[in-house]
mmCIF file of C-alpha atoms and ligand atoms in Angstrom:
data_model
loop_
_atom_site.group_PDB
_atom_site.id
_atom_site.type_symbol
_atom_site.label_atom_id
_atom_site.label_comp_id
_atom_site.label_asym_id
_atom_site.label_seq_id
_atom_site.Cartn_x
_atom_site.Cartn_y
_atom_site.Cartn_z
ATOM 1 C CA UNK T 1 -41.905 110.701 51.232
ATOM 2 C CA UNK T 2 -43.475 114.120 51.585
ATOM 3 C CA UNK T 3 -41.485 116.888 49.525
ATOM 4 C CA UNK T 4 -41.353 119.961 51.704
ATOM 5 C CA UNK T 5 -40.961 123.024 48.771
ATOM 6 C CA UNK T 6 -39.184 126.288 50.972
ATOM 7 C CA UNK T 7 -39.360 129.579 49.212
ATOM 8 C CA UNK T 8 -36.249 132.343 49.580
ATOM 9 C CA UNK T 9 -37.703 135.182 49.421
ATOM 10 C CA UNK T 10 -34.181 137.745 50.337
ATOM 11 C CA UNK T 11 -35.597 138.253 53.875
ATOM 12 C CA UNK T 12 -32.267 137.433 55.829
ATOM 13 C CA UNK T 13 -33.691 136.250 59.064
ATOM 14 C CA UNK T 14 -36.756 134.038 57.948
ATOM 15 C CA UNK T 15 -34.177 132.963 54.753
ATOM 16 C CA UNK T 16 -31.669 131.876 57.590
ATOM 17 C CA UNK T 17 -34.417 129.897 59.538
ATOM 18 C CA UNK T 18 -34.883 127.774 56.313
ATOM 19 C CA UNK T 19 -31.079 127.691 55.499
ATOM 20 C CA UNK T 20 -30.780 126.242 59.407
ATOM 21 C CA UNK T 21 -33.676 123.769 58.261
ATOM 22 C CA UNK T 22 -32.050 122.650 55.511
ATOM 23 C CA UNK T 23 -28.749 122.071 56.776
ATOM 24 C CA UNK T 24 -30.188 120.082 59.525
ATOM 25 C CA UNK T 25 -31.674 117.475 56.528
ATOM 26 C CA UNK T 26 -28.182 117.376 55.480
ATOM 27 C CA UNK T 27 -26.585 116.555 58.838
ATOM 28 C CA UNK T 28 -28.720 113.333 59.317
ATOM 29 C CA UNK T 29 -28.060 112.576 55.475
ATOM 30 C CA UNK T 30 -31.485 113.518 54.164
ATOM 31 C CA UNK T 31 -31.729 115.523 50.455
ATOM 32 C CA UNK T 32 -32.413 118.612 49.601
ATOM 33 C CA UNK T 33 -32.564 120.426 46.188
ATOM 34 C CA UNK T 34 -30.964 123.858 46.055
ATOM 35 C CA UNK T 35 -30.538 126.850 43.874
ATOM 36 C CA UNK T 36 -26.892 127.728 42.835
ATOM 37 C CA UNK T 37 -25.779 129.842 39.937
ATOM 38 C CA UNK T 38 -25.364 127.308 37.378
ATOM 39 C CA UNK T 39 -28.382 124.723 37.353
ATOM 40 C CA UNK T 40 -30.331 123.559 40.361
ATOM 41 C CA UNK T 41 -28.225 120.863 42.703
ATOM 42 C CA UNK T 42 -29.746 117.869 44.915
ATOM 43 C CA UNK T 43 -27.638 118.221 47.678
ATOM 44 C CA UNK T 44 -26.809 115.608 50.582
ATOM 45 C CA UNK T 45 -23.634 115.405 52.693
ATOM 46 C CA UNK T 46 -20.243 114.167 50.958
ATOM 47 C CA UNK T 47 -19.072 112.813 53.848
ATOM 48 C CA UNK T 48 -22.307 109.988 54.667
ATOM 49 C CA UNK T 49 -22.298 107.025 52.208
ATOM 50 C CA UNK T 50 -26.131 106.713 52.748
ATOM 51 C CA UNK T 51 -26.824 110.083 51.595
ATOM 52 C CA UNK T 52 -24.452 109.535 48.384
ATOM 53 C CA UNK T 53 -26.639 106.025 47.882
ATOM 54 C CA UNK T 54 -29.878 108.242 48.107
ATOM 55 C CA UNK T 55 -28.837 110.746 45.194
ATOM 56 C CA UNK T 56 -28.328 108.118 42.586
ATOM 57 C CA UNK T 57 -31.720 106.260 43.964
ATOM 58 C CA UNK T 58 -33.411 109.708 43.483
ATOM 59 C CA UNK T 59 -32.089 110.785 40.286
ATOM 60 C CA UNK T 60 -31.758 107.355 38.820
ATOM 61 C CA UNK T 61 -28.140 108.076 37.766
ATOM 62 C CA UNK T 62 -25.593 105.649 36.957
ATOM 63 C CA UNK T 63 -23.949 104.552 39.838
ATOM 64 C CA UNK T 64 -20.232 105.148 37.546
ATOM 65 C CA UNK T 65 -20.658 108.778 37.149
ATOM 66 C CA UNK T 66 -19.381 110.251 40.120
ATOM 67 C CA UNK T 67 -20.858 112.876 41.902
ATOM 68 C CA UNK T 68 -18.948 117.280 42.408
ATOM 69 C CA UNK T 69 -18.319 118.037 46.260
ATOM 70 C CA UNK T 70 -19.574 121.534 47.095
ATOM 71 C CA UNK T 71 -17.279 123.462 49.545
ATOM 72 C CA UNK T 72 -17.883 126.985 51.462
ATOM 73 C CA UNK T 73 -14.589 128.256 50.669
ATOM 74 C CA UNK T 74 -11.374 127.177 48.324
ATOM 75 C CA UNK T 75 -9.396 126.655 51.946
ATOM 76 C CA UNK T 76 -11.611 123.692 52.622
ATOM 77 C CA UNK T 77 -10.215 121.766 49.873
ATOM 78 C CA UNK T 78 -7.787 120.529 52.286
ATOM 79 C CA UNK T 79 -10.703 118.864 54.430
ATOM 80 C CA UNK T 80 -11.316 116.264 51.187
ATOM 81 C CA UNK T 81 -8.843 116.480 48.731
ATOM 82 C CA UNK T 82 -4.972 117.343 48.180
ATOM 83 C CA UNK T 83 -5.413 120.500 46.358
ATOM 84 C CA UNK T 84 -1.937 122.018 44.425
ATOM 85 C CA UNK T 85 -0.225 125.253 43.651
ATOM 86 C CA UNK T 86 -2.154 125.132 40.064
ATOM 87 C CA UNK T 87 -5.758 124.832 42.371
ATOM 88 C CA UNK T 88 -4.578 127.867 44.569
ATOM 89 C CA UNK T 89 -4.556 130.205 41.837
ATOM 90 C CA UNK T 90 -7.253 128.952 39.662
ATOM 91 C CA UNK T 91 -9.370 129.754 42.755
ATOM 92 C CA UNK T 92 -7.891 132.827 43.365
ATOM 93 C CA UNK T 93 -9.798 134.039 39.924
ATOM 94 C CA UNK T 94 -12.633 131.681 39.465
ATOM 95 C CA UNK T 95 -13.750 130.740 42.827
ATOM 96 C CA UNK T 96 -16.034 130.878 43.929
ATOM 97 C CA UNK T 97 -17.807 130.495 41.260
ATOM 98 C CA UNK T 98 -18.887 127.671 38.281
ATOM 99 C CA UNK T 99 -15.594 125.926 38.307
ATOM 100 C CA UNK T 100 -14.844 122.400 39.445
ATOM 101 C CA UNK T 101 -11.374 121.023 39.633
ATOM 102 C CA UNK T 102 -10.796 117.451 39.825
ATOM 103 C CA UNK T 103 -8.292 116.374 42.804
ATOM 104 C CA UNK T 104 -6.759 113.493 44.375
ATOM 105 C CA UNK T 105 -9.209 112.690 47.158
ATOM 106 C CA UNK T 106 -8.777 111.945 50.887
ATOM 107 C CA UNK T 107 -9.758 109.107 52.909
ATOM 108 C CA UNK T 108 -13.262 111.444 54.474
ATOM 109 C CA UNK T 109 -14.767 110.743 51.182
ATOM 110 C CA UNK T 110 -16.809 107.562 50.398
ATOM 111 C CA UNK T 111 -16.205 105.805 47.167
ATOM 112 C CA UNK T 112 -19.521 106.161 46.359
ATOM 113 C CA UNK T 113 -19.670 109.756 46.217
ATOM 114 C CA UNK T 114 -16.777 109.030 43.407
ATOM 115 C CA UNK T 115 -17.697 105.930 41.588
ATOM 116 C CA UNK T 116 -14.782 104.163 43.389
ATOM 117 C CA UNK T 117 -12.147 106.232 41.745
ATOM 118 C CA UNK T 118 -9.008 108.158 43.859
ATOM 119 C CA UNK T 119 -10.210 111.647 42.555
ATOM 120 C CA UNK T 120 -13.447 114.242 43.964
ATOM 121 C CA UNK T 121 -14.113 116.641 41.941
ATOM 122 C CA UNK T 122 -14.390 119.778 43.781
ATOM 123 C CA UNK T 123 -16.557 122.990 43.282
ATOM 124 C CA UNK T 124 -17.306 126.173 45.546
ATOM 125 C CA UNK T 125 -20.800 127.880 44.773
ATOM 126 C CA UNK T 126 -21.448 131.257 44.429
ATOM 127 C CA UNK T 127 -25.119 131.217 45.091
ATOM 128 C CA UNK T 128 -25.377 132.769 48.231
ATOM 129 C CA UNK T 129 -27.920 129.966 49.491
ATOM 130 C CA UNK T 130 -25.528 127.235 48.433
ATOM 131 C CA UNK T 131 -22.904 128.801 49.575
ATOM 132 C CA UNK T 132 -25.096 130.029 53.110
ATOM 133 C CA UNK T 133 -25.818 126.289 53.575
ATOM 134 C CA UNK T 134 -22.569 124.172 52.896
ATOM 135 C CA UNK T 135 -21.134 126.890 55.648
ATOM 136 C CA UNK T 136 -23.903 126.306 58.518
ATOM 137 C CA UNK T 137 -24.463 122.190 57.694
ATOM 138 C CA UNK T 138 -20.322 121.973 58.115
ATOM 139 C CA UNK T 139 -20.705 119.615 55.659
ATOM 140 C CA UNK T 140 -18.848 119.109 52.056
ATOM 141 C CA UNK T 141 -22.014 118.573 50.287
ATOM 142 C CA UNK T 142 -22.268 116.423 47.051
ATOM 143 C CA UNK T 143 -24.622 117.948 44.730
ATOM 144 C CA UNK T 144 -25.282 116.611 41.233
ATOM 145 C CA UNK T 145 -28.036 118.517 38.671
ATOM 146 C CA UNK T 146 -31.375 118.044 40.406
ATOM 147 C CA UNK T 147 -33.057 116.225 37.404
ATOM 148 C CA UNK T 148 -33.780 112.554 36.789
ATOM 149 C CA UNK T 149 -31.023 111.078 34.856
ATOM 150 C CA UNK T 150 -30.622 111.621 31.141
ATOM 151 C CA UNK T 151 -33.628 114.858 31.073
ATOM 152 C CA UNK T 152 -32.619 118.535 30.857
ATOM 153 C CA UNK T 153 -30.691 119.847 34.087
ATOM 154 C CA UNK T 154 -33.305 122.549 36.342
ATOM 155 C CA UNK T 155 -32.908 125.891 36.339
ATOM 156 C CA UNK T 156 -35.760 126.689 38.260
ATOM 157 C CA UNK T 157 -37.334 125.439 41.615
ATOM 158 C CA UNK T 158 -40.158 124.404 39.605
ATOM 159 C CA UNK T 159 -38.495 122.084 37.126
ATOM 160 C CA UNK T 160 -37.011 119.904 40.210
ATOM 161 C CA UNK T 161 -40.169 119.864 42.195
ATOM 162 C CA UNK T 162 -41.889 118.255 38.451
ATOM 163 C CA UNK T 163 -38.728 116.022 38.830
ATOM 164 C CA UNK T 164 -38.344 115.014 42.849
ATOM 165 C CA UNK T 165 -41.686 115.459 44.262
ATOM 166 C CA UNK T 166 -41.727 112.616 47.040
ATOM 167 C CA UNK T 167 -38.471 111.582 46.037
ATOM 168 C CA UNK T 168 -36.359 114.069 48.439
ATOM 169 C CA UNK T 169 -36.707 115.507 51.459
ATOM 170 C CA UNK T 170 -36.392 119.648 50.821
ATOM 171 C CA UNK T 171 -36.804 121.998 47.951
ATOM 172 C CA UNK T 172 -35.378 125.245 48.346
ATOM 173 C CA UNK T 173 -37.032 128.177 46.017
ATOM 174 C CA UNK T 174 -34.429 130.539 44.941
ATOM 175 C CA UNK T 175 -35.745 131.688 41.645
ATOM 176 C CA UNK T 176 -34.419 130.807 38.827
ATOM 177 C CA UNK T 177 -30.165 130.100 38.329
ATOM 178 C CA UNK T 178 -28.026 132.937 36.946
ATOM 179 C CA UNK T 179 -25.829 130.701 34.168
ATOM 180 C CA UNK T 180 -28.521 127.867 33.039
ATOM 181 C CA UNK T 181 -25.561 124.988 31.925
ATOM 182 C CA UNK T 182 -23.442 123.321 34.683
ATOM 183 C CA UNK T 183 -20.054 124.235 35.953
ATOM 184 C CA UNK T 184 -16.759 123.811 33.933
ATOM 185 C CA UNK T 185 -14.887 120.514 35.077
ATOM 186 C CA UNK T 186 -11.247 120.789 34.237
ATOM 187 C CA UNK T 187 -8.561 118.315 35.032
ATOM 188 C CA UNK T 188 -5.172 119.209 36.578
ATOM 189 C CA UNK T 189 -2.607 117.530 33.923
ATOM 190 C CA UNK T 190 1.013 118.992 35.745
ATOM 191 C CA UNK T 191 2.846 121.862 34.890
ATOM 192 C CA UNK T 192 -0.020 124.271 35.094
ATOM 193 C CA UNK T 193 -1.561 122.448 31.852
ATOM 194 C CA UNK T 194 -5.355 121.850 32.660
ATOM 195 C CA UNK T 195 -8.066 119.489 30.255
ATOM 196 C CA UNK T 196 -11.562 120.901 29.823
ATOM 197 C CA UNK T 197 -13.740 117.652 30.628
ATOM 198 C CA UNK T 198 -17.062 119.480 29.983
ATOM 199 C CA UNK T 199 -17.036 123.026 29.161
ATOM 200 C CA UNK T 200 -19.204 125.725 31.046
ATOM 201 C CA UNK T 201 -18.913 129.349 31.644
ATOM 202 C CA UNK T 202 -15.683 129.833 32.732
ATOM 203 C CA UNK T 203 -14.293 129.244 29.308
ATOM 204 C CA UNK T 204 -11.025 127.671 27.617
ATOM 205 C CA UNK T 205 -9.786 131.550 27.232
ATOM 206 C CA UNK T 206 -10.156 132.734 30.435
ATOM 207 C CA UNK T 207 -8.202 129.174 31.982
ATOM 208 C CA UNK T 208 -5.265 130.416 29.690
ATOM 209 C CA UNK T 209 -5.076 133.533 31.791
ATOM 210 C CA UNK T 210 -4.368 131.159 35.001
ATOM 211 C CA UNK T 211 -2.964 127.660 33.414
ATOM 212 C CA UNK T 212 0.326 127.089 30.950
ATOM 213 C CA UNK T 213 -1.948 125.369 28.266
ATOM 214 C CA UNK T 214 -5.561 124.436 28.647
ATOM 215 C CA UNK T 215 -6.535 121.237 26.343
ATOM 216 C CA UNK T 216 -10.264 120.240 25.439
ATOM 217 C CA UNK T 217 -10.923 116.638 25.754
ATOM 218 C CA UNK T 218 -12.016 115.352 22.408
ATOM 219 C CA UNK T 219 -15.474 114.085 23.528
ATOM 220 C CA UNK T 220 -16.555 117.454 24.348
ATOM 221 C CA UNK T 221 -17.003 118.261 20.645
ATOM 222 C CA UNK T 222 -17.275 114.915 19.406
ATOM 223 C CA UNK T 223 -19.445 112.840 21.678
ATOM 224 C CA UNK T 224 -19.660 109.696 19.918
ATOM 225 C CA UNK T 225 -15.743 109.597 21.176
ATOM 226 C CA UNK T 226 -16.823 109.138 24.848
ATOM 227 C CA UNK T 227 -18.464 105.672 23.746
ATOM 228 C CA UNK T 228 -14.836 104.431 23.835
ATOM 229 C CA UNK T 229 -13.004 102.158 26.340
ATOM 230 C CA UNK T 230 -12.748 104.801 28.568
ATOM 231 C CA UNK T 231 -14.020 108.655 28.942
ATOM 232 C CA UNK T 232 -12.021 110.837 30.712
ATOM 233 C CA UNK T 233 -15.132 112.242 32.811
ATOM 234 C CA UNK T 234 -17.393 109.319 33.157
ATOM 235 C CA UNK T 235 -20.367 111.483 32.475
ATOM 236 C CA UNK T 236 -19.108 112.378 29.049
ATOM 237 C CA UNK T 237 -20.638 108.845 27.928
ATOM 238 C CA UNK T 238 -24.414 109.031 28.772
ATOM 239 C CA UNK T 239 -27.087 110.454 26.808
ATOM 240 C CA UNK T 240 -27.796 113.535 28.558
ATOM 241 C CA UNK T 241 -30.370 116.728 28.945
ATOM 242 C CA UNK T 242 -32.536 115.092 26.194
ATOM 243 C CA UNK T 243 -36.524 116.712 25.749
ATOM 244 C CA UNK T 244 -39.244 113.713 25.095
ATOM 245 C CA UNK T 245 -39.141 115.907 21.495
ATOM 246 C CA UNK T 246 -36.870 114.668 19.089
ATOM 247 C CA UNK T 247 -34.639 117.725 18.836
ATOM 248 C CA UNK T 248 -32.325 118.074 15.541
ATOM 249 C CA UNK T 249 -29.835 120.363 14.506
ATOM 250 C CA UNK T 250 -29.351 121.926 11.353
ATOM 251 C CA UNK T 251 -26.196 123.015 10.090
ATOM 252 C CA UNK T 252 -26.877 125.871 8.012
ATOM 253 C CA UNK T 253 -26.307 129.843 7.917
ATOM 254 C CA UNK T 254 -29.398 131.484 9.476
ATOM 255 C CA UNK T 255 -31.490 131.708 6.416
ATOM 256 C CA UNK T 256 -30.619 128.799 4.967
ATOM 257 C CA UNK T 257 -32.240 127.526 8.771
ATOM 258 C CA UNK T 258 -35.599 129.099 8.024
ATOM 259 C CA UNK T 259 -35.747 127.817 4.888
ATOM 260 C CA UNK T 260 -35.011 124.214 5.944
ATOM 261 C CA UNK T 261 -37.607 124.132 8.636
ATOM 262 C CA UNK T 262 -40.421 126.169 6.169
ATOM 263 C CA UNK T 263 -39.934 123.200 3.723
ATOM 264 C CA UNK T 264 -39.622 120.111 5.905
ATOM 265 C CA UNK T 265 -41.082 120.865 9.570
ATOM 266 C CA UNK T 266 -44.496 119.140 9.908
ATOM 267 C CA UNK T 267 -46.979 118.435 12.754
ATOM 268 C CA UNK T 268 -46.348 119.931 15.604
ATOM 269 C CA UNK T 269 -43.049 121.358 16.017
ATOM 270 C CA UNK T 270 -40.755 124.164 17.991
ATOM 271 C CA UNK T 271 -37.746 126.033 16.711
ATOM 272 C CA UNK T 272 -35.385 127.426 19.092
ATOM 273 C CA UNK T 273 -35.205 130.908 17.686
ATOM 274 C CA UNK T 274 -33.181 134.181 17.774
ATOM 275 C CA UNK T 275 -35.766 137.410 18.389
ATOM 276 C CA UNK T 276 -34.661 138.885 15.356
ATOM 277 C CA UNK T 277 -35.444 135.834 13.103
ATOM 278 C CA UNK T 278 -38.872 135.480 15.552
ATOM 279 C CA UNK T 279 -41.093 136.387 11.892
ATOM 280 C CA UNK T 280 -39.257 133.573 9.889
ATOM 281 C CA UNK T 281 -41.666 131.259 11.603
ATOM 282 C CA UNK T 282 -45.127 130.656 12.590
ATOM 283 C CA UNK T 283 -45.947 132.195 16.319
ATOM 284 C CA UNK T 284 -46.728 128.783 18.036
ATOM 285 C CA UNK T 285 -43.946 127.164 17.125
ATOM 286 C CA UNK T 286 -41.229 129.644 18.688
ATOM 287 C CA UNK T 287 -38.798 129.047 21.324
ATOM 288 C CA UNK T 288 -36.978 132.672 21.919
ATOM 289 C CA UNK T 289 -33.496 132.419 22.739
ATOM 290 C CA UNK T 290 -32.717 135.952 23.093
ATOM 291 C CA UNK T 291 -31.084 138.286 21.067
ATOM 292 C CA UNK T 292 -28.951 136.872 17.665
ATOM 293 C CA UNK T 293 -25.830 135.825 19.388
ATOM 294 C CA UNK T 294 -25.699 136.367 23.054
ATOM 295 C CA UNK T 295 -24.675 133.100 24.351
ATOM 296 C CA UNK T 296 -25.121 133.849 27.688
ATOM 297 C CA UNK T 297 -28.617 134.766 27.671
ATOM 298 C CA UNK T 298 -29.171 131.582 25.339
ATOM 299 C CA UNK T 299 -27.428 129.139 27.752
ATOM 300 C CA UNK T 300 -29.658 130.396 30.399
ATOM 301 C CA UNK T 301 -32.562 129.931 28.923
ATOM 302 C CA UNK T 302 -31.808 126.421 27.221
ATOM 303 C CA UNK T 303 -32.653 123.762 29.498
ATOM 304 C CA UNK T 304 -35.936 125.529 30.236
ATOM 305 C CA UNK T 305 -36.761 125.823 26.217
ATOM 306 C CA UNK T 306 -36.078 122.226 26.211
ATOM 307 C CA UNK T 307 -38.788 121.523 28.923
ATOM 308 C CA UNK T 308 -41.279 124.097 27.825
ATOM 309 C CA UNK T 309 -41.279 122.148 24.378
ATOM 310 C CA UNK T 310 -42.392 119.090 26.107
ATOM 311 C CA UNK T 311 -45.142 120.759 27.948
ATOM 312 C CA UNK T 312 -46.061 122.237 24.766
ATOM 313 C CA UNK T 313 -46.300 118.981 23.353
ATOM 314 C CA UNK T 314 -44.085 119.505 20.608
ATOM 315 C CA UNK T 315 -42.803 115.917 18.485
ATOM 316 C CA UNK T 316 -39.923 117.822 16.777
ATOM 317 C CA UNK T 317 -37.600 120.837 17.809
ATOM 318 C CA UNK T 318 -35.550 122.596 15.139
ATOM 319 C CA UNK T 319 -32.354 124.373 16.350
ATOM 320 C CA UNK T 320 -29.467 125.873 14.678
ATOM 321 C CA UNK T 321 -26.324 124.445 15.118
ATOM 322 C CA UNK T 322 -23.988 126.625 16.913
ATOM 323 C CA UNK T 323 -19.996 126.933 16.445
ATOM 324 C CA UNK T 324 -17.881 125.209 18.690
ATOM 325 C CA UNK T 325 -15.681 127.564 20.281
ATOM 326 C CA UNK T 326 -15.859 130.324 23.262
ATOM 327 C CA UNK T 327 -18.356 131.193 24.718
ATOM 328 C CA UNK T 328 -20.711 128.704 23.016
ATOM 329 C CA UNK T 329 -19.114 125.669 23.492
ATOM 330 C CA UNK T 330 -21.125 124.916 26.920
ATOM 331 C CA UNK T 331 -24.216 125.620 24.620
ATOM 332 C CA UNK T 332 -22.599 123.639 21.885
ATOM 333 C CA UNK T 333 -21.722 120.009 24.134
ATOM 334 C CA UNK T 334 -25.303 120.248 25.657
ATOM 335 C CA UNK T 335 -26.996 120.686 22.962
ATOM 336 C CA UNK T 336 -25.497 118.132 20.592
ATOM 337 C CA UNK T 337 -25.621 115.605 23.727
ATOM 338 C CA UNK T 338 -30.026 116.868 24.360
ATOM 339 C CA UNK T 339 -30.335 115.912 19.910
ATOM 340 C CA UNK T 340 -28.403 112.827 20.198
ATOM 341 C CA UNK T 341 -25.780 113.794 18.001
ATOM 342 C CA UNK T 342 -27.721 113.770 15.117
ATOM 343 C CA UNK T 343 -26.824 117.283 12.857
ATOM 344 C CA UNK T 344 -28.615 117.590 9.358
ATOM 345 C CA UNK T 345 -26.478 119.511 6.711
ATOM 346 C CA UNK T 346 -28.778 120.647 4.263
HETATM 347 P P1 AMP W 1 -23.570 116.658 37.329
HETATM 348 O O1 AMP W 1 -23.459 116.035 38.667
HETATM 349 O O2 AMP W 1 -24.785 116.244 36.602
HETATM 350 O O3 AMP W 1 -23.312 118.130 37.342
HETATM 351 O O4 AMP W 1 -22.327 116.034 36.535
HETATM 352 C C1 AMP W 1 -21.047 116.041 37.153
HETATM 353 C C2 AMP W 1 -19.998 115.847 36.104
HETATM 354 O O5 AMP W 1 -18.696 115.846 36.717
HETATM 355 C C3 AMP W 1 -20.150 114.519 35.387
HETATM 356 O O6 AMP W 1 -19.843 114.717 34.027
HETATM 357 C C4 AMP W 1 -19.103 113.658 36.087
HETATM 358 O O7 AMP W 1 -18.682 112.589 35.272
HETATM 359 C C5 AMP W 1 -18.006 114.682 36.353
HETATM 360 N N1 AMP W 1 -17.126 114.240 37.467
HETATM 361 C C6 AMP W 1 -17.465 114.167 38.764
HETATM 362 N N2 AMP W 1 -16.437 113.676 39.504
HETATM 363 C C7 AMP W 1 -15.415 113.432 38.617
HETATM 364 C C8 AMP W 1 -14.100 112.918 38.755
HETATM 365 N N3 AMP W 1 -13.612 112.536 39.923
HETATM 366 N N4 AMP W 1 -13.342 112.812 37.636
HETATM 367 C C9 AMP W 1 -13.824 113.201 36.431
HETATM 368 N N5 AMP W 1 -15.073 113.689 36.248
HETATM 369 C C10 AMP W 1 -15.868 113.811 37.327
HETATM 370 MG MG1 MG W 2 -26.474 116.440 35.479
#
């Protein structure tokens, strides 16, 4: 199949003629692969089984883990799920935006697109192009992270076309995504309680302004839990965003860090790195994340550090473990999930 790669370049007619072009490869259940403010998606309508089939084919994804349904608006939750009280007002503050809710589902939805379960989890982009597209294909559209299975998620249009070239139909160039980690999927537990299935940037915090109590599920911090009889989010089992590098954490202050990889690092290695600590370690081998301690600028960049040290051929990445809570714990569950698990404590 012949990947056709469409750039968006903020010209609103020629961007619309694309948008139109796109949505039509939707309608008669073709794929393509579009920007939205959290990672890149591969898109294909939620409501054709065929196109559903042709995402896991694509991505080579489990056929268990269930795939998020992209709406236009919150109102069209109706249209595939039954959406509660508890949904209307977490979308009155978070959507749209990187949120997804899991719902009982409706009939309109193929068990494929949910692994054969009775819930859809639901999701309303903010990326104007997402959002521009869902509204003119009239389509839900199902739209997992635009990677093969188990590598890091894309954050830029050129990550998915190393990924789907000849795979998928589209890919749609809209620079590179706002957040870097996927959405936050929460489930709806009654009584305006809600349970973090895998954290993102709409944190545990800010669902206490909206929900009663908000619970994290256990495997988001400890993911050798999700090997059990059942995870709560089916995803929550598989090895995920994982470099060809063997990435490993080290559980140390700062200093202690640079000390650990100046005595044992050898051959060619990376080390994700704050700026400031930039001199602690040789030039070739850094990875900037930013400035010391601004997790949003680090969670954008991730995935894309992750695939850079492949294509710098690195055998071993070095990264800091970083605390579980706020506004890192995104950063925190993908991370641990991309080493494996495995966390030195010098
Ligand atoms: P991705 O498509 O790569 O962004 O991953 C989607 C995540 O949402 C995976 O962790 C799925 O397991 C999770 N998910 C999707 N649908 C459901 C659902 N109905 N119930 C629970 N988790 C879901
Ligand atoms: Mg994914």
């Amino acid at each position: 199949m012949k990947t056709e790669y469409l750039k968006i370049t903020g010209d609103a007619r020629t961007d619309e003629e694309v948008i139109e072009r796109a949505a039509a490869v939707i309608r008669r259940g073709g794929l393509v692969a579009i920007p939205t403010e959290t990672v890149y998606g591969l898109a294909g309508s939620a409501l054709l089984e065929d196109s559903a089939k042709k995402i896991y084919a694509a991505k080579g994804r489990p056929s268990d883990n269930p795939l998020i349904v992209h709406i236009a608006y919150p109102e069209d939750a109706e249209r595939i799920a039954y959406p509660d009280e508890i949904f209307t007002a977490l979308a009155g503050r978070f959507m749209p935006g990187p949120l997804t809710v899991v719902l009982p589902k409706k009939d309109c939805i193929p068990d494929t697109v949910t692994a054969g379960g009775d819930t859809v989890a639901v999701r309303c982009p903010s990326n104007p192009v997402a959002h521009r597209l869902i509204e003119v294909s009239g389509h839900p559209i199902a739209a997992p992270s635009a990677n093969r299975s188990g590598i890091p998620s894309p954050t830029r249009a050129e990550h998915v076309l190393a990924d789907m070239d000849g795979r998928i139909d589209m890919i749609l160039d809209g620079g590179p995504c706002e957040i870097g980690l996927e959405s936050t999927v929460i489930r709806l537990d009654g009584n305006g309680s809600c349970t973090i299935l895998r954290p993102g940037a709409v944190t545990a915090e800010m669902l206490g302004e909206v929900c009663r109590s908000v619970r994290i599920a256990p495997a988001v911090i400890e993911p050798s839990l999700a090997n059990g009889i059942r995870p709560e989010s089916p995803g929550m089992k598989y090895k995920h965003y994982a470099p060809k590098a063997d990435l490993l954490l080290v559980d140390a202050p700062h200093d202690a860090f640079a000390d650990y990889v100046r005595t044992h690092a050898e051959g060619k290695y990376g080390v994700l790195a704050w700026d400031e600590d930039a001199a602690l370690f040789p030039e070739g081998a850094l990875l900037s994340l930013g400035p010391r301690g601004d997790a949003r600028e680090a969670s954008r960049r991730l995935f894309s550090l992750l695939r850079q040290a492949d294509e710098r051929a690195f055998t071993t990445v070095y990264a800091e473990l970083p605390p579980a809570e706020g506004e890192t714990l995104a950063y925190y569950n993908r991370i641990i999930r991309a080493a494996g698990c495995r966390i030195i404590r010098p």
